[in-house]
Amino acid sequence: MMLGHTPMQMPATAVQTFNPAIVLPEQSPTSYTATPHLGSLQGYRNPFSPAMDPNAMALATATIPQNQPPVISLAERCFEAFYHFFHAGHPFVLPKEYFLRLLKEGSTPNLNVVLAAMRYIGSLYLNAGPARATYLDEALRLCYLPNTPKDGFLIQALLLIIVGLDGSCEQSRARELLADCERFAIEIDLNKREFATIHGRGNPVLEESWRRTWWDLYVCDGMIAGVHRVTNFLLFDIVADVGLPCEEHQYLLGRIPPPVYMEDFDDQLFSGEDREFSSFTYRIAAARNLGRFMRTPNMMFPNEETVARVEALLTNWKIHLPESKRDDLTKNCQLDEMMFQAHFITHACTIMLHQPLSQLDSSPVQAVTSCAPHRPVATGDNFNAHTRHTITAACEISKMVTQAVPLINHTHFFTCVVTLSSIVHLSKWALYYIEDEEDLRQQIRLNIGALNKISKVWKAANTAWGQVRGVAQEIYREKKAAQISPAFWVGFTQEQMISSINADEGIMSEFNILAQVTQPPQQ
């Protein structure tokens, strides 16, 4: 049967309704074991009750309703966890009901390769034990079998594995797979407009999945290059005329509108057409601005003219956002993960652009290298406009932590953006005295709490948390040592002195409290 594209009800499958309570990282593996059969339970006899005839006991036992739920396998739980926790952050795989329908038809061999990668990703959110490594090995084995065809499904499987490895502190291995994935994608013409039509089987949902696969690969390539500063965003230079993705609810419901294209997005200001594009499109545009920044000469230490040009790109992106896209919420007040990512890409780009000229000395935080190598920034006597841009962007990132959604539901790339924000906050805290120390304390508190939460799933966040905490401890020790000297407080009022000491103590207490309750992430 051909995969249908009209909205439909979820078919009956072996996969049961997902209960997030059984897969949260804090949950014990025993919490989702099957209920034991009555026959395996030890009977307890009341010594004051009359003896029951054995036949009557058997009859009574047989009449007890057997309503225990069916046992759900680990592979099925991993599949469900993938859609519950991960899919919204990288929504290129088919929606669950369509994926299951196509899988049931059995006419797409490479769909099993995607399924293996999905199980690996889902296992990151479970206490999967040694099965996690097994799922990863199986996914990689299927991807690189000699008879595995190079098609869009292979690109999807590789991209999932790349994201998982990058968040698990295996960046070198992820980069190797990224190079293969990009090469395969270009070889099969995934970057061409007609790919979706040729390989979409006449199904709008599958065609949309192919468009999303190219653009998510594009965005991930940009984020990996931006946060790690090792690769150079190869796909930014590849000519692509792929249609732009639709809104998330349209994709999930199978109501796919005719695609629009990047030239429509770029021409909207001059055509006079007041059109709102999808959140995914604004995410792509944010990644494209990051690519433009990365192509500027002397990116590490740009001159004022270069900074002004890139800042104009970032500002234009923000001021031309429709009213509905200015925050990270949908019209139903649900988190819009695509806009969430678009905003944090823009904030991170702002920091990378302005920090080298900010006069905000980065030497105290040079040990924070979990995401990218340290960038030296010379200090100055007075803060300048670049400092203001840098600090404002760092505060905006910290504010994003407060969204009323579990932090592990965000893409793991948010880890490095929070780390970048933390570098700015700690550089500011290392100064002798700042006027808004209480506000700064709250910003640092938000960031360390976020890294702590994300570390329950992503090992990279645990590494970042350890480095940020270590730097904070060193800054605290140096400030305490300097405060012993009376000369340190010359020019300060007693109120300022007390406020500064209390803020330092408060920041360190947050680190120490979290250190006591932090558990290592599941491996």
Short mmCIF file of C-alpha atoms in Angstrom, two decimals:
data_model
loop_
_atom_site.label_atom_id
_atom_site.label_comp_id
_atom_site.label_asym_id
_atom_site.label_seq_id
_atom_site.Cartn_x
_atom_site.Cartn_y
_atom_site.Cartn_z
CA MET A 1 0.00 0.00 0.00
CA MET A 2 1.32 3.46 -0.88
CA LEU A 3 1.97 5.76 2.08
CA GLY A 4 -1.05 8.05 2.38
CA HIS A 5 -0.72 11.75 2.82
CA THR A 6 -4.09 12.61 4.28
CA PRO A 7 -4.49 12.99 8.05
CA MET A 8 -5.20 9.66 9.68
CA GLN A 9 -5.52 7.92 12.99
CA MET A 10 -2.58 6.12 14.55
CA PRO A 11 -2.67 2.47 13.43
CA ALA A 12 -2.62 -0.24 16.03
CA THR A 13 0.96 -1.29 16.58
CA ALA A 14 3.08 -3.17 19.03
CA VAL A 15 4.41 0.15 20.34
CA GLN A 16 2.34 1.26 23.30
CA THR A 17 1.31 4.76 24.28
CA PHE A 18 4.35 6.57 25.58
CA ASN A 19 4.60 7.42 29.28
CA PRO A 20 7.49 9.82 29.92
CA ALA A 21 7.60 8.77 33.54
CA ILE A 22 9.21 5.49 32.51
CA VAL A 23 12.13 7.01 30.66
CA LEU A 24 13.22 10.11 32.53
CA PRO A 25 16.93 9.89 33.35
CA GLU A 26 16.27 10.07 37.07
CA GLN A 27 14.03 7.02 36.84
CA SER A 28 15.30 3.70 38.11
CA PRO A 29 15.43 0.87 35.56
CA THR A 30 13.26 -1.18 37.89
CA SER A 31 10.46 1.34 37.59
CA TYR A 32 9.41 0.04 34.20
CA THR A 33 9.84 -3.70 34.65
CA ALA A 34 6.80 -5.84 34.08
CA THR A 35 4.36 -6.48 36.91
CA PRO A 36 5.09 -9.98 38.27
CA HIS A 37 2.55 -12.69 37.58
CA LEU A 38 0.36 -13.66 40.50
CA GLY A 39 1.74 -17.17 40.38
CA SER A 40 5.21 -15.91 41.20
CA LEU A 41 4.13 -14.06 44.34
CA GLN A 42 4.69 -15.62 47.76
CA GLY A 43 1.34 -16.20 49.47
CA TYR A 44 0.73 -14.84 52.96
CA ARG A 45 -1.69 -16.75 55.22
CA ASN A 46 -3.67 -15.20 58.04
CA PRO A 47 -3.34 -17.65 60.94
CA PHE A 48 -6.78 -16.63 62.28
CA SER A 49 -8.67 -17.29 59.04
CA PRO A 50 -10.15 -20.70 58.27
CA ALA A 51 -8.27 -22.93 55.88
CA MET A 52 -9.40 -22.70 52.26
CA ASP A 53 -9.95 -25.73 50.13
CA PRO A 54 -7.20 -25.96 47.42
CA ASN A 55 -9.78 -26.23 44.65
CA ALA A 56 -11.61 -23.17 45.92
CA MET A 57 -8.31 -21.29 46.12
CA ALA A 58 -7.52 -22.15 42.49
CA LEU A 59 -10.98 -21.04 41.40
CA ALA A 60 -10.68 -17.76 43.31
CA THR A 61 -7.28 -17.06 41.79
CA ALA A 62 -8.55 -17.80 38.30
CA THR A 63 -11.31 -15.19 38.68
CA ILE A 64 -8.88 -12.35 39.51
CA PRO A 65 -8.72 -10.14 36.40
CA GLN A 66 -5.34 -10.19 34.69
CA ASN A 67 -5.07 -6.51 33.73
CA GLN A 68 -1.31 -6.14 33.83
CA PRO A 69 0.03 -4.14 30.86
CA PRO A 70 2.03 -5.92 28.18
CA VAL A 71 5.78 -5.82 28.51
CA ILE A 72 7.33 -3.07 26.36
CA SER A 73 10.77 -3.90 25.02
CA LEU A 74 13.73 -1.57 25.42
CA ALA A 75 13.87 -1.07 21.65
CA GLU A 76 10.24 0.13 21.68
CA ARG A 77 10.90 2.47 24.60
CA CYS A 78 13.87 3.94 22.75
CA PHE A 79 11.69 4.52 19.70
CA GLU A 80 9.07 6.29 21.80
CA ALA A 81 11.69 8.34 23.66
CA PHE A 82 13.07 9.54 20.32
CA TYR A 83 9.76 11.12 19.36
CA HIS A 84 8.93 12.36 22.86
CA PHE A 85 12.23 14.09 23.63
CA PHE A 86 14.25 14.56 20.44
CA HIS A 87 12.16 14.86 17.30
CA ALA A 88 10.91 18.42 17.90
CA GLY A 89 14.49 19.71 18.07
CA HIS A 90 15.48 18.14 14.74
CA PRO A 91 12.17 17.47 12.97
CA PHE A 92 13.25 15.92 9.68
CA VAL A 93 12.39 12.25 10.21
CA LEU A 94 8.81 11.41 9.18
CA PRO A 95 6.15 12.04 11.85
CA LYS A 96 5.61 8.92 13.92
CA GLU A 97 2.34 7.75 12.40
CA TYR A 98 3.70 8.06 8.87
CA PHE A 99 6.98 6.42 9.79
CA LEU A 100 5.18 3.43 11.32
CA ARG A 101 2.90 3.16 8.29
CA LEU A 102 5.85 3.07 5.91
CA LEU A 103 7.72 0.66 8.16
CA LYS A 104 4.74 -1.69 8.20
CA GLU A 105 4.55 -1.68 4.41
CA GLY A 106 8.13 -2.99 4.32
CA SER A 107 8.87 -1.49 0.91
CA THR A 108 11.73 0.78 2.06
CA PRO A 109 14.86 -1.19 3.08
CA ASN A 110 16.81 1.84 4.36
CA LEU A 111 14.04 2.72 6.77
CA ASN A 112 15.53 0.10 9.12
CA VAL A 113 18.78 2.09 9.06
CA VAL A 114 16.90 5.17 10.25
CA LEU A 115 15.11 3.09 12.88
CA ALA A 116 18.45 1.85 14.24
CA ALA A 117 19.70 5.44 14.53
CA MET A 118 16.45 6.49 16.22
CA ARG A 119 16.87 3.75 18.82
CA TYR A 120 20.39 4.97 19.56
CA ILE A 121 19.15 8.54 20.06
CA GLY A 122 16.24 7.36 22.20
CA SER A 123 18.59 5.30 24.38
CA LEU A 124 20.36 8.50 25.44
CA TYR A 125 17.22 9.43 27.37
CA LEU A 126 16.90 6.02 29.06
CA ASN A 127 18.85 3.97 31.53
CA ALA A 128 19.72 1.71 28.62
CA GLY A 129 22.96 0.29 30.02
CA PRO A 130 25.17 -1.58 27.50
CA ALA A 131 22.33 -1.58 24.97
CA ARG A 132 23.18 2.04 24.12
CA ALA A 133 26.57 1.11 22.69
CA THR A 134 24.97 -1.85 20.92
CA TYR A 135 22.41 0.40 19.26
CA LEU A 136 25.13 2.81 18.13
CA ASP A 137 27.27 0.02 16.70
CA GLU A 138 24.29 -1.47 14.88
CA ALA A 139 23.29 1.88 13.41
CA LEU A 140 26.82 2.54 12.16
CA ARG A 141 27.11 -0.99 10.79
CA LEU A 142 23.91 -0.63 8.78
CA CYS A 143 24.96 2.81 7.48
CA TYR A 144 28.23 1.50 6.10
CA LEU A 145 27.20 -1.88 4.77
CA PRO A 146 28.39 -2.22 1.15
CA ASN A 147 24.85 -2.90 -0.04
CA THR A 148 23.25 0.03 1.82
CA PRO A 149 22.01 2.37 -0.92
CA LYS A 150 22.88 6.03 -0.75
CA ASP A 151 19.54 7.74 -0.42
CA GLY A 152 17.73 10.28 1.74
CA PHE A 153 17.09 7.75 4.49
CA LEU A 154 20.83 7.10 4.84
CA ILE A 155 21.37 10.86 5.20
CA GLN A 156 18.74 10.96 7.94
CA ALA A 157 20.35 8.07 9.84
CA LEU A 158 23.82 9.59 9.64
CA LEU A 159 22.58 13.01 10.74
CA LEU A 160 20.89 11.52 13.80
CA ILE A 161 24.08 9.69 14.77
CA ILE A 162 26.14 12.86 14.24
CA VAL A 163 23.96 14.85 16.63
CA GLY A 164 24.09 12.05 19.21
CA LEU A 165 27.86 11.69 19.05
CA ASP A 166 28.44 15.44 19.19
CA GLY A 167 26.38 15.71 22.35
CA SER A 168 28.19 12.73 23.86
CA CYS A 169 31.65 14.36 23.70
CA GLU A 170 32.67 12.44 20.60
CA GLN A 171 33.10 15.50 18.39
CA SER A 172 35.97 14.07 16.36
CA ARG A 173 33.97 11.00 15.42
CA ALA A 174 30.93 13.17 14.67
CA ARG A 175 33.00 15.34 12.31
CA GLU A 176 34.13 12.27 10.38
CA LEU A 177 30.53 11.18 9.89
CA LEU A 178 29.50 14.74 9.03
CA ALA A 179 32.02 14.80 6.17
CA ASP A 180 30.58 11.54 4.82
CA CYS A 181 27.01 12.71 5.29
CA GLU A 182 27.62 15.96 3.42
CA ARG A 183 29.39 14.17 0.60
CA PHE A 184 26.61 11.60 0.22
CA ALA A 185 23.95 14.34 0.33
CA ILE A 186 25.57 16.24 -2.51
CA GLU A 187 26.15 13.05 -4.52
CA ILE A 188 22.44 12.17 -4.45
CA ASP A 189 21.40 15.79 -5.20
CA LEU A 190 19.59 16.31 -1.91
CA ASN A 191 20.39 20.00 -2.36
CA LYS A 192 18.35 20.17 -5.57
CA ARG A 193 14.73 21.30 -5.78
CA GLU A 194 13.60 18.27 -7.76
CA PHE A 195 14.93 15.68 -5.26
CA ALA A 196 11.82 15.86 -3.09
CA THR A 197 9.50 15.34 -6.05
CA ILE A 198 11.52 12.52 -7.63
CA HIS A 199 11.91 10.57 -4.37
CA GLY A 200 8.70 11.62 -2.62
CA ARG A 201 6.52 8.86 -4.16
CA GLY A 202 3.83 11.42 -4.81
CA ASN A 203 3.41 11.92 -1.07
CA PRO A 204 3.60 15.50 0.24
CA VAL A 205 4.68 14.38 3.73
CA LEU A 206 7.64 12.41 2.41
CA GLU A 207 8.55 15.27 0.08
CA GLU A 208 8.51 17.65 3.07
CA SER A 209 10.71 15.21 5.00
CA TRP A 210 13.34 15.38 2.25
CA ARG A 211 13.32 19.19 2.25
CA ARG A 212 13.68 19.20 6.02
CA THR A 213 16.53 16.68 5.85
CA TRP A 214 18.61 18.99 3.67
CA TRP A 215 17.90 22.08 5.74
CA ASP A 216 18.47 20.37 9.10
CA LEU A 217 21.81 19.09 7.79
CA TYR A 218 22.58 22.68 6.75
CA VAL A 219 21.67 24.08 10.17
CA CYS A 220 23.54 21.35 12.08
CA ASP A 221 26.62 21.90 9.92
CA GLY A 222 26.48 25.58 10.83
CA MET A 223 25.94 24.99 14.55
CA ILE A 224 28.76 22.44 14.75
CA ALA A 225 31.09 24.88 12.98
CA GLY A 226 29.94 27.81 15.10
CA VAL A 227 30.13 26.28 18.58
CA HIS A 228 33.26 24.14 18.09
CA ARG A 229 35.19 26.36 15.62
CA VAL A 230 36.94 23.41 14.00
CA THR A 231 34.97 22.87 10.79
CA ASN A 232 34.07 25.68 8.39
CA PHE A 233 30.36 25.23 7.54
CA LEU A 234 30.91 23.50 4.21
CA LEU A 235 27.26 23.54 3.13
CA PHE A 236 27.11 27.33 3.35
CA ASP A 237 28.99 27.45 0.03
CA ILE A 238 26.89 24.75 -1.69
CA VAL A 239 24.27 26.04 -4.11
CA ALA A 240 20.86 24.80 -3.00
CA ASP A 241 17.38 25.58 -4.30
CA VAL A 242 15.46 23.26 -1.97
CA GLY A 243 12.00 24.35 -0.92
CA LEU A 244 11.64 25.81 2.55
CA PRO A 245 9.98 23.75 5.32
CA CYS A 246 6.40 24.41 6.41
CA GLU A 247 5.23 25.00 10.00
CA GLU A 248 5.62 22.16 12.48
CA HIS A 249 1.93 21.56 13.08
CA GLN A 250 1.36 21.30 9.33
CA TYR A 251 4.08 18.66 9.05
CA LEU A 252 2.82 16.61 11.97
CA LEU A 253 -0.76 16.66 10.71
CA GLY A 254 0.21 15.92 7.12
CA ARG A 255 -1.31 19.18 5.82
CA ILE A 256 1.61 20.24 3.65
CA PRO A 257 1.19 23.53 1.73
CA PRO A 258 3.00 24.16 -1.57
CA PRO A 259 6.63 24.99 -0.74
CA VAL A 260 8.12 28.45 -0.97
CA TYR A 261 11.78 29.13 -1.65
CA MET A 262 14.65 31.17 -0.32
CA GLU A 263 14.28 33.74 -3.08
CA ASP A 264 10.73 34.35 -1.84
CA PHE A 265 12.10 34.92 1.65
CA ASP A 266 14.82 37.27 0.43
CA ASP A 267 12.52 39.27 -1.86
CA GLN A 268 9.70 39.84 0.63
CA LEU A 269 10.92 43.30 1.69
CA PHE A 270 11.08 44.58 -1.87
CA SER A 271 8.01 42.83 -3.27
CA GLY A 272 5.69 44.59 -0.83
CA GLU A 273 4.18 41.25 0.12
CA ASP A 274 3.45 40.90 3.82
CA ARG A 275 4.15 37.18 4.23
CA GLU A 276 4.95 35.19 7.34
CA PHE A 277 7.30 32.26 6.86
CA SER A 278 7.66 29.12 8.95
CA SER A 279 9.69 29.05 12.14
CA PHE A 280 12.02 26.52 10.50
CA THR A 281 12.70 29.12 7.78
CA TYR A 282 13.76 31.77 10.31
CA ARG A 283 16.03 29.13 11.88
CA ILE A 284 17.63 28.57 8.45
CA ALA A 285 18.04 32.33 8.01
CA ALA A 286 19.74 32.58 11.42
CA ALA A 287 22.16 29.79 10.44
CA ARG A 288 22.83 31.57 7.14
CA ASN A 289 23.78 34.73 9.03
CA LEU A 290 26.16 32.62 11.10
CA GLY A 291 27.71 31.39 7.85
CA ARG A 292 28.09 34.93 6.57
CA PHE A 293 29.84 35.87 9.79
CA MET A 294 32.17 32.88 9.47
CA ARG A 295 33.10 33.96 5.94
CA THR A 296 34.24 37.40 7.06
CA PRO A 297 38.00 38.01 6.86
CA ASN A 298 39.86 37.67 10.16
CA MET A 299 36.78 36.30 11.89
CA MET A 300 38.56 35.83 15.21
CA PHE A 301 39.46 39.52 15.48
CA PRO A 302 37.25 41.46 13.05
CA ASN A 303 37.69 45.15 12.32
CA GLU A 304 34.99 47.72 13.00
CA GLU A 305 33.75 47.77 9.39
CA THR A 306 33.28 43.99 9.35
CA VAL A 307 31.52 44.07 12.70
CA ALA A 308 29.13 46.77 11.51
CA ARG A 309 28.27 44.78 8.38
CA VAL A 310 27.54 41.56 10.27
CA GLU A 311 25.68 43.39 13.03
CA ALA A 312 23.42 44.85 10.34
CA LEU A 313 22.58 41.30 9.22
CA LEU A 314 21.76 40.22 12.78
CA THR A 315 19.73 43.33 13.51
CA ASN A 316 17.79 43.04 10.25
CA TRP A 317 16.94 39.43 11.09
CA LYS A 318 15.50 40.54 14.43
CA ILE A 319 13.61 43.68 13.43
CA HIS A 320 11.92 42.04 10.45
CA LEU A 321 10.57 39.10 12.44
CA PRO A 322 6.75 38.94 12.41
CA GLU A 323 5.13 39.68 15.74
CA SER A 324 4.30 35.99 16.21
CA LYS A 325 7.97 35.01 15.86
CA ARG A 326 9.50 37.52 18.27
CA ASP A 327 9.40 35.06 21.15
CA ASP A 328 9.69 31.29 21.39
CA LEU A 329 5.99 30.49 21.75
CA THR A 330 3.42 29.30 19.24
CA LYS A 331 -0.05 30.78 18.96
CA ASN A 332 -1.18 28.11 21.45
CA CYS A 333 1.47 29.24 23.96
CA GLN A 334 3.53 26.08 23.37
CA LEU A 335 7.31 26.19 22.94
CA ASP A 336 8.35 26.87 19.36
CA GLU A 337 11.62 24.93 19.29
CA MET A 338 12.53 26.16 15.81
CA MET A 339 12.29 29.80 16.88
CA PHE A 340 14.05 28.92 20.14
CA GLN A 341 17.01 27.69 18.12
CA ALA A 342 16.83 30.60 15.70
CA HIS A 343 17.07 33.06 18.58
CA PHE A 344 19.94 31.33 20.37
CA ILE A 345 21.91 31.02 17.11
CA THR A 346 21.54 34.78 16.69
CA HIS A 347 22.54 35.52 20.30
CA ALA A 348 25.57 33.22 20.03
CA CYS A 349 26.61 34.88 16.77
CA THR A 350 26.35 38.28 18.49
CA ILE A 351 28.72 37.14 21.24
CA MET A 352 31.22 35.65 18.78
CA LEU A 353 31.12 38.86 16.75
CA HIS A 354 31.53 41.40 19.55
CA GLN A 355 33.46 39.55 22.27
CA PRO A 356 36.92 39.92 20.66
CA LEU A 357 36.51 43.74 20.77
CA SER A 358 34.64 43.93 24.05
CA GLN A 359 37.57 44.63 26.43
CA LEU A 360 36.03 41.96 28.66
CA ASP A 361 39.15 40.06 29.72
CA SER A 362 38.70 36.36 28.95
CA SER A 363 41.88 35.07 30.59
CA PRO A 364 40.09 34.03 33.82
CA VAL A 365 37.88 31.63 31.81
CA GLN A 366 40.50 30.14 29.50
CA ALA A 367 39.97 26.69 31.07
CA VAL A 368 36.41 26.47 29.68
CA THR A 369 37.15 24.62 26.44
CA SER A 370 34.49 21.89 26.36
CA CYS A 371 32.84 23.41 23.29
CA ALA A 372 35.55 25.48 21.63
CA PRO A 373 39.16 26.62 22.15
CA HIS A 374 39.75 29.68 24.31
CA ARG A 375 39.75 33.02 22.50
CA PRO A 376 41.97 35.64 24.19
CA VAL A 377 40.34 39.04 24.64
CA ALA A 378 42.42 42.01 25.72
CA THR A 379 41.12 43.96 28.68
CA GLY A 380 40.49 47.69 28.77
CA ASP A 381 39.89 50.42 31.30
CA ASN A 382 36.37 51.19 30.11
CA PHE A 383 33.58 49.09 28.63
CA ASN A 384 32.64 49.92 25.05
CA ALA A 385 29.64 49.26 22.80
CA HIS A 386 30.96 45.79 21.98
CA THR A 387 30.91 44.94 25.67
CA ARG A 388 27.27 45.97 25.88
CA HIS A 389 26.34 43.81 22.87
CA THR A 390 28.23 40.85 24.35
CA ILE A 391 26.73 41.07 27.82
CA THR A 392 23.21 41.69 26.51
CA ALA A 393 23.35 38.60 24.29
CA ALA A 394 24.70 36.50 27.19
CA CYS A 395 21.81 37.66 29.38
CA GLU A 396 19.27 36.86 26.66
CA ILE A 397 20.63 33.31 26.48
CA SER A 398 20.29 32.95 30.25
CA LYS A 399 16.72 34.19 29.98
CA MET A 400 15.97 31.39 27.52
CA VAL A 401 16.71 28.89 30.29
CA THR A 402 13.53 30.05 32.04
CA GLN A 403 11.18 28.70 29.37
CA ALA A 404 8.55 26.45 30.94
CA VAL A 405 9.73 23.30 29.17
CA PRO A 406 12.16 20.57 30.27
CA LEU A 407 15.66 21.56 29.22
CA ILE A 408 16.40 18.08 27.90
CA ASN A 409 13.69 18.63 25.27
CA HIS A 410 15.91 21.21 23.55
CA THR A 411 18.56 20.34 21.02
CA HIS A 412 21.85 19.52 22.75
CA PHE A 413 23.51 22.42 20.88
CA PHE A 414 21.93 24.67 23.51
CA THR A 415 24.63 23.32 25.84
CA CYS A 416 27.40 25.16 24.04
CA VAL A 417 25.33 28.32 23.74
CA VAL A 418 24.76 28.31 27.52
CA THR A 419 28.49 27.67 28.00
CA LEU A 420 29.29 30.65 25.77
CA SER A 421 26.97 32.78 27.87
CA SER A 422 28.64 31.49 31.04
CA ILE A 423 32.06 32.52 29.74
CA VAL A 424 30.79 36.10 29.40
CA HIS A 425 29.17 36.11 32.85
CA LEU A 426 32.26 34.69 34.55
CA SER A 427 34.53 37.16 32.74
CA LYS A 428 32.37 39.94 34.11
CA TRP A 429 32.31 38.43 37.61
CA ALA A 430 36.11 38.29 37.64
CA LEU A 431 36.21 42.09 37.65
CA TYR A 432 36.99 43.75 40.96
CA TYR A 433 33.59 45.35 41.36
CA ILE A 434 30.41 45.49 39.30
CA GLU A 435 27.24 47.36 40.13
CA ASP A 436 24.69 44.69 39.21
CA GLU A 437 26.21 41.74 41.07
CA GLU A 438 22.86 40.41 42.24
CA ASP A 439 21.56 40.27 38.66
CA LEU A 440 24.78 38.62 37.54
CA ARG A 441 24.44 36.05 40.30
CA GLN A 442 21.01 35.09 38.98
CA GLN A 443 22.33 34.79 35.43
CA ILE A 444 25.13 32.46 36.53
CA ARG A 445 22.70 30.50 38.67
CA LEU A 446 20.40 29.94 35.68
CA ASN A 447 23.27 28.78 33.50
CA ILE A 448 24.79 26.33 35.95
CA GLY A 449 21.37 24.92 36.71
CA ALA A 450 20.71 24.45 33.00
CA LEU A 451 24.02 22.66 32.41
CA ASN A 452 23.32 20.45 35.40
CA LYS A 453 19.89 19.45 34.06
CA ILE A 454 21.06 18.88 30.49
CA SER A 455 23.95 16.73 31.75
CA LYS A 456 21.42 14.06 32.76
CA VAL A 457 21.24 13.18 29.07
CA TRP A 458 24.18 14.82 27.28
CA LYS A 459 27.72 14.12 28.42
CA ALA A 460 28.95 17.34 26.79
CA ALA A 461 26.90 19.34 29.28
CA ASN A 462 28.48 17.48 32.17
CA THR A 463 31.95 18.37 30.89
CA ALA A 464 30.96 22.01 30.42
CA TRP A 465 29.43 22.12 33.91
CA GLY A 466 32.64 20.81 35.47
CA GLN A 467 34.80 23.35 33.65
CA VAL A 468 32.50 26.29 34.44
CA ARG A 469 32.40 25.30 38.10
CA GLY A 470 36.20 24.96 38.23
CA VAL A 471 36.68 28.43 36.74
CA ALA A 472 34.15 29.91 39.17
CA GLN A 473 36.03 28.40 42.10
CA GLU A 474 39.31 29.86 40.86
CA ILE A 475 37.80 33.32 40.36
CA TYR A 476 36.29 33.12 43.83
CA ARG A 477 39.64 32.21 45.42
CA GLU A 478 41.43 35.03 43.64
CA LYS A 479 38.80 37.58 44.64
CA LYS A 480 38.88 36.43 48.27
CA ALA A 481 42.66 36.69 48.34
CA ALA A 482 42.57 40.20 46.88
CA GLN A 483 39.88 41.34 49.30
CA ILE A 484 42.15 40.66 52.28
CA SER A 485 44.19 43.74 51.36
CA PRO A 486 42.68 47.04 52.56
CA ALA A 487 43.95 48.65 49.35
CA PHE A 488 41.43 46.56 47.42
CA TRP A 489 38.52 48.50 48.94
CA VAL A 490 39.87 52.01 48.41
CA GLY A 491 37.15 54.11 46.83
CA PHE A 492 34.33 51.72 47.80
CA THR A 493 31.61 52.48 50.32
CA GLN A 494 30.88 50.04 53.12
CA GLU A 495 27.58 49.17 51.44
CA GLN A 496 29.36 48.37 48.17
CA MET A 497 31.92 46.26 49.99
CA ILE A 498 29.27 44.20 51.81
CA SER A 499 27.23 43.80 48.61
CA SER A 500 30.24 42.55 46.66
CA ILE A 501 31.23 40.01 49.31
CA ASN A 502 27.67 38.72 49.66
CA ALA A 503 27.31 38.33 45.89
CA ASP A 504 30.56 36.34 45.67
CA GLU A 505 29.48 34.07 48.50
CA GLY A 506 26.06 33.59 46.94
CA ILE A 507 27.43 32.61 43.54
CA MET A 508 29.77 30.04 45.04
CA SER A 509 27.05 28.60 47.24
CA GLU A 510 25.02 27.85 44.11
CA PHE A 511 27.91 25.89 42.64
CA ASN A 512 28.53 23.98 45.85
CA ILE A 513 24.86 23.06 46.35
CA LEU A 514 24.56 21.76 42.80
CA ALA A 515 27.85 19.87 43.09
CA GLN A 516 26.45 17.96 46.05
CA VAL A 517 23.31 16.83 44.22
CA THR A 518 24.74 16.35 40.74
CA GLN A 519 24.94 12.77 39.58
CA PRO A 520 27.10 11.71 36.64
CA PRO A 521 25.15 11.32 33.40
CA GLN A 522 24.01 7.87 32.32
CA GLN A 523 26.51 6.19 30.04
#
